[in-house]
Each structure stands twice: as structure tokens, then as C-alpha cells.
CSV table of C-alpha atoms in Angstrom, one decimal:
chain,number,residue,atom,x,y,z
K,1,MET,CA,0.0,0.0,0.0
K,2,PRO,CA,2.8,2.5,0.6
K,3,LEU,CA,3.7,2.2,-3.1
K,4,PHE,CA,0.1,2.9,-4.1
K,5,VAL,CA,0.1,6.0,-1.9
K,6,ASP,CA,3.3,7.3,-3.4
K,7,PHE,CA,1.9,6.7,-6.9
K,8,ILE,CA,-1.4,8.5,-6.2
K,9,GLN,CA,0.3,11.4,-4.5
K,10,GLU,CA,2.8,11.8,-7.3
K,11,HIS,CA,0.1,11.8,-10.0
K,12,ALA,CA,-2.6,13.8,-8.2
K,13,GLU,CA,-3.3,17.3,-9.6
K,14,ALA,CA,-3.6,19.3,-6.3
K,15,ASP,CA,-6.3,17.3,-4.5
K,16,LEU,CA,-7.8,15.6,-7.6
K,17,VAL,CA,-6.9,12.2,-8.9
K,18,PRO,CA,-7.5,11.8,-12.6
K,19,TRP,CA,-9.4,8.7,-13.8
K,20,GLU,CA,-6.4,7.4,-15.8
K,21,CYS,CA,-4.3,7.5,-12.6
K,22,GLN,CA,-6.9,5.7,-10.6
K,23,VAL,CA,-7.2,2.9,-13.3
K,24,GLU,CA,-3.4,2.6,-13.6
K,25,ALA,CA,-2.9,2.5,-9.8
K,26,ALA,CA,-5.5,-0.3,-9.5
K,27,ARG,CA,-3.8,-2.3,-12.3
K,28,ARG,CA,-0.3,-1.8,-11.0
K,29,TYR,CA,-1.0,-2.7,-7.4
K,30,GLY,CA,-3.6,-5.4,-7.9
K,31,LEU,CA,-6.6,-3.6,-6.7
K,32,THR,CA,-10.2,-3.3,-8.0
K,33,ILE,CA,-11.3,0.1,-9.2
K,34,ALA,CA,-13.6,0.2,-6.1
K,35,GLU,CA,-10.7,-0.5,-3.8
K,36,ALA,CA,-8.6,2.1,-5.4
K,37,GLU,CA,-11.4,4.7,-5.1
K,38,GLU,CA,-11.8,4.0,-1.4
K,39,ALA,CA,-8.1,4.3,-0.8
K,40,ILE,CA,-7.9,7.6,-2.6
K,41,LEU,CA,-10.8,9.0,-0.6
K,42,ARG,CA,-9.2,7.8,2.6
K,43,LEU,CA,-6.1,9.8,1.7
K,44,GLU,CA,-8.4,12.9,1.6
K,45,LEU,CA,-8.0,13.1,-2.1
K,46,LEU,CA,-10.9,13.2,-4.5
K,47,PRO,CA,-11.4,11.2,-7.7
K,48,ALA,CA,-11.6,13.9,-10.4
K,49,ARG,CA,-14.9,12.6,-11.6
K,50,TYR,CA,-16.5,14.0,-8.4
K,51,GLN,CA,-14.9,17.4,-8.5
K,52,ARG,CA,-18.3,19.1,-9.2
K,53,ASN,CA,-19.6,17.5,-6.0
K,54,ARG,CA,-17.1,19.2,-3.7
K,55,ALA,CA,-18.8,22.6,-3.5
K,56,MET,CA,-21.6,20.8,-1.6
K,57,LEU,CA,-19.9,17.7,-0.2
K,58,THR,CA,-16.7,17.2,1.7
K,59,THR,CA,-14.2,14.5,0.8
K,60,ALA,CA,-15.3,12.7,4.1
K,61,GLN,CA,-18.9,12.8,2.9
K,62,GLN,CA,-17.9,11.5,-0.5
K,63,LEU,CA,-16.2,8.6,1.3
K,64,ARG,CA,-19.3,8.0,3.4
K,65,LEU,CA,-21.4,7.8,0.2
K,66,PHE,CA,-18.9,5.4,-1.3
K,67,ARG,CA,-19.2,3.2,1.7
K,68,SER,CA,-23.0,3.2,1.6
K,69,ARG,CA,-25.3,0.6,0.2
K,70,VAL,CA,-28.7,1.6,-1.2
K,71,ALA,CA,-31.5,-0.8,-2.4
K,72,VAL,CA,-33.6,0.4,-5.4
K,73,VAL,CA,-36.8,-1.6,-5.6
K,74,GLY,CA,-38.1,-1.3,-9.1
K,75,CYS,CA,-35.9,-0.6,-12.1
K,76,GLY,CA,-38.3,0.9,-14.6
K,77,GLY,CA,-39.2,4.6,-15.1
K,78,LEU,CA,-38.3,5.8,-11.7
K,79,GLY,CA,-35.7,3.2,-10.8
K,80,GLY,CA,-33.5,3.6,-13.9
K,81,TYR,CA,-33.0,7.3,-13.2
K,82,VAL,CA,-32.5,6.7,-9.5
K,83,ILE,CA,-29.8,4.1,-10.2
K,84,GLU,CA,-28.1,6.3,-12.7
K,85,GLU,CA,-28.0,9.3,-10.4
K,86,LEU,CA,-26.8,7.3,-7.3
K,87,ALA,CA,-23.9,5.9,-9.4
K,88,ARG,CA,-22.9,9.3,-10.7
K,89,LEU,CA,-23.2,10.7,-7.2
K,90,GLY,CA,-20.7,8.1,-6.0
K,91,VAL,CA,-22.8,5.7,-3.8
K,92,GLY,CA,-20.6,2.7,-3.7
K,93,THR,CA,-23.0,-0.2,-3.7
K,94,ILE,CA,-26.5,-0.3,-5.3
K,95,VAL,CA,-28.8,-3.3,-5.1
K,96,ALA,CA,-31.2,-3.3,-8.1
K,97,ILE,CA,-34.3,-5.3,-7.4
K,98,ASP,CA,-36.9,-6.1,-10.2
K,99,PRO,CA,-38.2,-9.3,-11.7
K,100,ASP,CA,-39.2,-7.8,-15.0
K,101,ILE,CA,-37.8,-7.6,-18.6
K,102,PHE,CA,-38.1,-4.7,-21.0
K,103,VAL,CA,-41.2,-4.6,-23.1
K,104,GLU,CA,-42.2,-2.1,-25.9
K,105,HIS,CA,-44.3,0.3,-23.8
K,106,ASN,CA,-41.2,0.9,-21.6
K,107,LEU,CA,-39.4,2.6,-24.4
K,108,ASN,CA,-40.9,6.1,-24.0
K,109,ARG,CA,-39.5,6.7,-20.5
K,110,GLN,CA,-37.3,3.9,-19.0
K,111,LEU,CA,-33.7,5.0,-19.1
K,112,TYR,CA,-32.1,1.6,-19.8
K,113,SER,CA,-34.6,0.4,-22.3
K,114,SER,CA,-33.9,0.3,-26.1
K,115,PRO,CA,-35.2,-1.7,-29.0
K,116,ARG,CA,-32.1,-3.9,-28.8
K,117,LEU,CA,-32.9,-4.8,-25.2
K,118,LEU,CA,-36.5,-5.7,-25.5
K,119,GLY,CA,-36.9,-9.0,-23.6
K,120,ALA,CA,-33.7,-8.3,-21.6
K,121,SER,CA,-33.6,-8.3,-17.8
K,122,LYS,CA,-34.0,-4.8,-16.4
K,123,VAL,CA,-31.5,-5.4,-13.6
K,124,GLU,CA,-28.9,-6.9,-15.9
K,125,ALA,CA,-29.2,-3.8,-18.2
K,126,ALA,CA,-28.7,-1.6,-15.1
K,127,ALA,CA,-25.6,-3.5,-14.2
K,128,ALA,CA,-24.1,-3.2,-17.6
K,129,ARG,CA,-24.9,0.5,-17.7
K,130,ILE,CA,-23.3,1.2,-14.3
K,131,GLU,CA,-20.2,-0.8,-15.2
K,132,GLU,CA,-19.9,1.5,-18.2
K,133,ILE,CA,-20.4,4.9,-16.5
K,134,ASN,CA,-18.8,4.3,-13.1
K,135,PRO,CA,-16.8,1.1,-12.7
K,136,ALA,CA,-16.0,2.0,-9.1
K,137,VAL,CA,-19.7,1.4,-8.2
K,138,THR,CA,-20.8,-2.1,-7.4
K,139,LEU,CA,-24.3,-2.9,-8.7
K,140,ILE,CA,-25.9,-6.1,-7.5
K,141,PRO,CA,-28.7,-7.2,-9.8
K,142,ARG,CA,-31.5,-9.2,-8.2
K,143,GLN,CA,-34.1,-10.3,-10.7
K,144,GLU,CA,-36.8,-11.2,-8.3
K,145,MET,CA,-39.8,-9.7,-6.6
K,146,LEU,CA,-39.5,-8.2,-3.2
K,147,THR,CA,-42.1,-9.5,-0.8
K,148,THR,CA,-42.5,-9.8,2.9
K,149,ASP,CA,-40.9,-13.3,2.6
K,150,THR,CA,-37.9,-12.2,0.5
K,151,GLY,CA,-37.5,-8.6,1.6
K,152,ARG,CA,-35.2,-9.1,4.6
K,153,GLU,CA,-32.6,-11.0,2.5
K,154,LEU,CA,-32.8,-8.6,-0.4
K,155,LEU,CA,-32.5,-5.5,1.7
K,156,HIS,CA,-29.9,-6.9,4.1
K,157,GLY,CA,-26.9,-4.5,4.5
K,158,SER,CA,-28.6,-1.5,2.9
K,159,ARG,CA,-28.8,1.8,4.7
K,160,VAL,CA,-31.8,3.1,2.7
K,161,ALA,CA,-34.4,1.6,0.4
K,162,VAL,CA,-35.9,3.5,-2.5
K,163,ASP,CA,-39.5,2.9,-3.6
K,164,ALA,CA,-39.5,3.0,-7.5
K,165,LEU,CA,-42.5,0.6,-7.8
K,166,ASP,CA,-45.8,1.0,-9.7
K,167,SER,CA,-48.0,-1.3,-7.6
K,168,ILE,CA,-49.7,-0.3,-4.3
K,169,ALA,CA,-49.6,-3.8,-3.0
K,170,ALA,CA,-45.8,-4.1,-3.7
K,171,ARG,CA,-45.2,-0.7,-2.1
K,172,LEU,CA,-47.0,-1.7,1.1
K,173,GLU,CA,-45.0,-4.9,1.3
K,174,LEU,CA,-41.8,-2.9,0.9
K,175,ALA,CA,-42.9,-0.5,3.6
K,176,GLU,CA,-43.7,-3.3,6.0
K,177,VAL,CA,-40.3,-4.9,5.5
K,178,CYS,CA,-38.5,-1.6,5.9
K,179,ASP,CA,-40.4,-0.8,9.1
K,180,ALA,CA,-39.5,-4.3,10.5
K,181,MET,CA,-35.9,-3.8,9.7
K,182,GLY,CA,-35.7,-0.2,10.9
K,183,LEU,CA,-34.7,1.0,7.5
K,184,PRO,CA,-35.5,4.5,6.0
K,185,LEU,CA,-37.6,4.3,2.9
K,186,VAL,CA,-37.7,7.0,0.2
K,187,HIS,CA,-41.0,6.9,-1.6
K,188,GLY,CA,-41.7,8.3,-5.1
K,189,ALA,CA,-44.8,7.8,-7.3
K,190,ILE,CA,-45.8,9.2,-10.7
K,191,GLY,CA,-48.7,9.5,-13.0
K,192,GLY,CA,-49.0,11.6,-16.1
K,193,TRP,CA,-47.9,15.2,-15.3
K,194,TYR,CA,-47.9,14.5,-11.5
K,195,GLY,CA,-45.7,13.0,-8.8
K,196,GLN,CA,-45.1,12.8,-5.1
K,197,VAL,CA,-42.1,12.2,-2.9
K,198,PHE,CA,-41.6,11.7,0.8
K,199,THR,CA,-39.2,9.8,3.2
K,200,GLN,CA,-40.6,7.3,5.7
K,201,LEU,CA,-38.5,6.8,8.8
K,202,PRO,CA,-38.8,3.6,10.9
K,203,GLY,CA,-42.0,3.6,12.9
K,204,GLN,CA,-43.8,6.3,10.9
K,205,LYS,CA,-45.9,4.0,8.7
K,206,THR,CA,-46.6,6.8,6.4
K,207,LEU,CA,-47.1,4.6,3.3
K,208,GLN,CA,-49.3,2.2,5.2
K,209,ARG,CA,-51.6,5.1,6.3
K,210,LEU,CA,-51.6,6.8,2.9
K,211,TYR,CA,-52.6,3.7,1.0
K,212,ALA,CA,-54.7,2.0,3.8
K,213,ASP,CA,-57.8,1.8,1.7
K,214,LEU,CA,-56.1,1.1,-1.6
K,215,ARG,CA,-54.2,-2.1,-0.8
K,216,ASP,CA,-55.7,-4.0,-3.7
K,217,GLY,CA,-55.7,-1.0,-6.1
K,218,ARG,CA,-53.4,-0.2,-9.0
K,219,GLY,CA,-51.1,2.8,-9.1
K,220,VAL,CA,-52.5,6.0,-10.6
K,221,GLU,CA,-49.9,5.8,-13.4
K,222,LYS,CA,-52.0,3.0,-15.0
K,223,GLN,CA,-54.8,5.5,-15.6
K,224,LEU,CA,-52.8,8.7,-16.3
K,225,GLY,CA,-49.9,7.2,-18.2
K,226,ASN,CA,-46.3,8.2,-17.9
K,227,PRO,CA,-44.3,10.6,-20.2
K,228,SER,CA,-40.6,10.7,-20.3
K,229,PHE,CA,-40.1,13.7,-18.0
K,230,THR,CA,-42.1,13.0,-14.9
K,231,PRO,CA,-40.0,10.0,-13.7
K,232,ALA,CA,-36.8,11.9,-14.3
K,233,VAL,CA,-38.0,14.8,-12.0
K,234,VAL,CA,-39.4,12.6,-9.2
K,235,ALA,CA,-36.4,10.2,-9.3
K,236,SER,CA,-34.0,13.2,-8.9
K,237,MET,CA,-36.0,14.3,-5.8
K,238,GLU,CA,-35.7,10.7,-4.4
K,239,VAL,CA,-32.0,10.7,-4.9
K,240,ALA,CA,-31.7,14.1,-3.1
K,241,GLU,CA,-33.6,12.5,-0.2
K,242,VAL,CA,-31.3,9.5,-0.2
K,243,CYS,CA,-28.2,11.7,-0.2
K,244,LYS,CA,-29.6,13.7,2.8
K,245,VAL,CA,-30.5,10.5,4.7
K,246,LEU,CA,-27.0,8.9,4.1
K,247,LEU,CA,-25.2,12.1,5.1
K,248,ALA,CA,-27.6,13.4,7.7
K,249,LEU,CA,-27.9,16.7,5.8
K,250,GLY,CA,-30.7,19.3,5.4
K,251,THR,CA,-34.4,18.9,6.1
K,252,ARG,CA,-35.9,15.6,4.9
K,253,LEU,CA,-39.4,15.1,3.5
K,254,SER,CA,-40.4,13.2,6.6
K,255,SER,CA,-43.9,13.6,8.0
K,256,ARG,CA,-44.7,15.7,4.9
K,257,LYS,CA,-45.3,14.9,1.3
K,258,LEU,CA,-44.2,17.0,-1.7
K,259,THR,CA,-46.6,16.8,-4.6
K,260,ILE,CA,-45.5,18.0,-8.1
K,261,ASN,CA,-47.7,19.2,-10.9
K,262,LEU,CA,-45.7,19.6,-14.0
K,263,LEU,CA,-48.6,20.7,-16.1
K,264,ASP,CA,-49.1,23.9,-14.2
K,265,MET,CA,-45.5,23.9,-12.7
K,266,GLU,CA,-46.8,23.9,-9.1
K,267,THR,CA,-45.6,22.1,-6.0
K,268,GLU,CA,-47.5,21.6,-2.7
K,269,GLU,CA,-46.3,20.4,0.6
K,270,ILE,CA,-48.8,18.4,2.6
K,271,ALA,CA,-48.4,17.4,6.3
K,272,LEU,CA,-48.7,13.7,6.9
């Protein structure tokens, strides 16, 4: 490791470590890209890819993100954008959970869908994409449905879960598992021009109360449809909430819900 440290310090540009240097150091000293990234951050240096983060995050906070594990449940319209932004932010481990494959009606909005990938696993497509855009991030693909029976195993080790589902029943099962595990849950839902976001902390049971009379219902997106832009907006808000939860920053959307109306460009905060 001393040779690695010397190499990194010699090739750093001020406090920034260029990508080529990180890759070469990993190759030269028998490390994975992820191991090299953690070692760089521990030296209080910053991989250059994150330099636009440093006006808002310290190097110590960047290291904390890298050491975090986040579970994204649902890898479609919301989930694809959530995964992409978490990886670009520098969250070190992402568990992508979804049993589905891409079908044609996904093509208008789901980030990882394409005609070439029709019939392909959504989580495997996510894994390939993250390997391409940030090889330091570990994406764990789980092509299965999260239920009250499988949830504990699927969410084990994660610090936050993200609801990117489109089924009320599935959301309620996720909420119940998170509550039992003492795990914060960032919820997002979309339909047409509209969306909502909030964070449920352990014991709050916000989702369970919100959907108490709709357990057997279908998400509103089935009636209102989904354009390309609504999932991108709501997913970005979910990622901001995840970042705040992981780093204990700012004011979370806890005990309150933010609703978004993109048709009239209005937002409303509702106490829960």
C-alpha cells in the first residue's frame, strides 16, 4: 500500500486524482477500481470525476457515500433514473431489485430500455450501464420480486431503500419490510404530469396510512400514463432525499409529502 500511496500522490493534480491515474494504480497494485477509489478518498484526495460535488460535499462525505449501500426496488421509469444518479453521485453499492424484462411500452421513458434490449432483464441492463459509467460502483442485480418473505434478505446490509415501484400492494409490502428492519424508505410515485415524494422513517408507517384503503388498487400511473419527463423529475428528488439520509444533511421530507404538478408547474407540501 505505501507504493500505491506514493503513486497516487505523485500523479494527483492538487487534491484531484484523474481517472487514468486511478485505473493505472489499480492495475499496477492489484486492486479493484472500487478498492482504489476508497483508498484515494481515505487519503483525503478526490477522484476527479466527483470534482463538481465538492462545493456541496466534503471528501469525508464522499467517502461515506462510497461506503454506503442503497437498495432500489423497481428498475423501470423511476428506478432507472434513481440508479443512474446514485452511481454518478458516488454511492458505492447499489442493489437493483426487479423481476421484469423490458417490453415495448417501456421505451418512452425507461432510461435503460432500447429496441435492442426488448426482452432483456432490467436489472442486468442496469448492471451493464453502471459498469460503463462508473466502474467503481458495485451494482448487485436481483431479478426477483421483493415480498414480505424475500424482503429481509434482499435489503440486508442496505442503509436506505428506494421505492420505485408501480404497484400499491408491492409498495405496502416494501414499507412493512423496511419498518420491521428499521430501514428508512424514500418513496416516489408518478402518474401523467404529476408525482409525489416523501421519506418514511422507521416507525412512521406513512405509506401504510396513505394507502390503507387502496391495498388492492393499482397505481394511478395506470390511468394517467407516464411521459418521459415525470419519472426523471421525481427520481431526482428521491436521490436528493437518499443523499440527505445517508449524510444526515438538510431537512428531509419526513412527516410531509411534496406533490409535483408539472402541467401547471406547481408544488405543494402536505403534512402527513
